[in-house]
């Protein structure tokens, strides 16, 4: 593989890196809960994990009447 014969200047690397810019994160509002969250990420609300408006994991505390009898 060919290698450069002479050393590259720092300016050359800086010109290449000018296109790398930090971007602001995209936020959305969940239609089910009304909470704002990062796009394409699950979010917790009141002990439940929501993703795309549906409950994925429910870790809310059990109610007394719902225990197995």
C-alpha positions as a printed Julia matrix, in Angstrom:
69×3 Matrix{Float64}:
   0.0     0.0    0.0
   1.48    3.4   -0.92
   2.64    5.73   1.84
   3.18    9.48   1.63
   6.74   10.46   0.74
   6.6    13.62   2.86
   4.79   14.53   6.06
   1.32   16.07   5.73
   0.83   19.52   7.21
  -1.57   20.0   10.17
  -3.65   22.26   7.93
  -4.4    19.35   5.63
  -5.85   17.28   8.47
  -7.82   20.29   9.74
  -9.4    20.8    6.32
 -10.52   17.17   6.33
 -12.06   17.45   9.82
 -14.1    20.6    9.16
 -17.13   18.52   8.18
 -17.33   16.71  11.55
 -19.86   18.76  13.48
 -21.81   18.0   16.63
 -25.53   17.69  15.96
 -28.36   18.34  18.37
 -30.27   15.28  19.52
 -33.74   14.75  18.05
 -36.53   14.67  20.63
 -40.07   13.36  20.15
 -43.27   13.38  22.19
 -44.84   10.01  22.96
 -48.5     9.95  21.9
 -49.48    7.53  24.68
 -47.86    9.22  27.69
 -47.17   12.73  26.39
 -43.56   12.51  27.64
 -40.68   13.83  25.52
 -37.88   11.34  24.81
 -34.97   10.68  22.48
 -35.96    9.18  19.14
 -35.49    5.42  18.72
 -35.0     4.92  22.47
 -37.24    3.42  25.11
 -38.23    5.66  28.03
 -39.46    4.97  31.57
 -42.69    6.5   32.84
 -44.13    5.49  36.25
 -42.29    2.16  36.35
 -43.13    1.17  32.76
 -40.76    1.11  29.8
 -42.41    2.49  26.66
 -41.14    2.09  23.1
 -43.09    3.37  20.1
 -46.15    4.02  22.3
 -46.37    0.48  23.7
 -45.43   -0.93  27.11
 -42.4    -3.19  26.75
 -41.51   -3.78  30.42
 -43.78   -3.24  33.42
 -41.92   -2.87  36.73
 -44.58   -0.88  38.54
 -45.32   -2.12  42.07
 -48.03   -4.78  42.27
 -51.4    -3.75  43.7
 -52.71   -5.7   46.72
 -55.78   -7.07  44.89
 -53.77   -8.41  41.92
 -51.68  -10.98  43.82
 -52.1   -14.67  42.99
 -54.67  -16.27  45.27
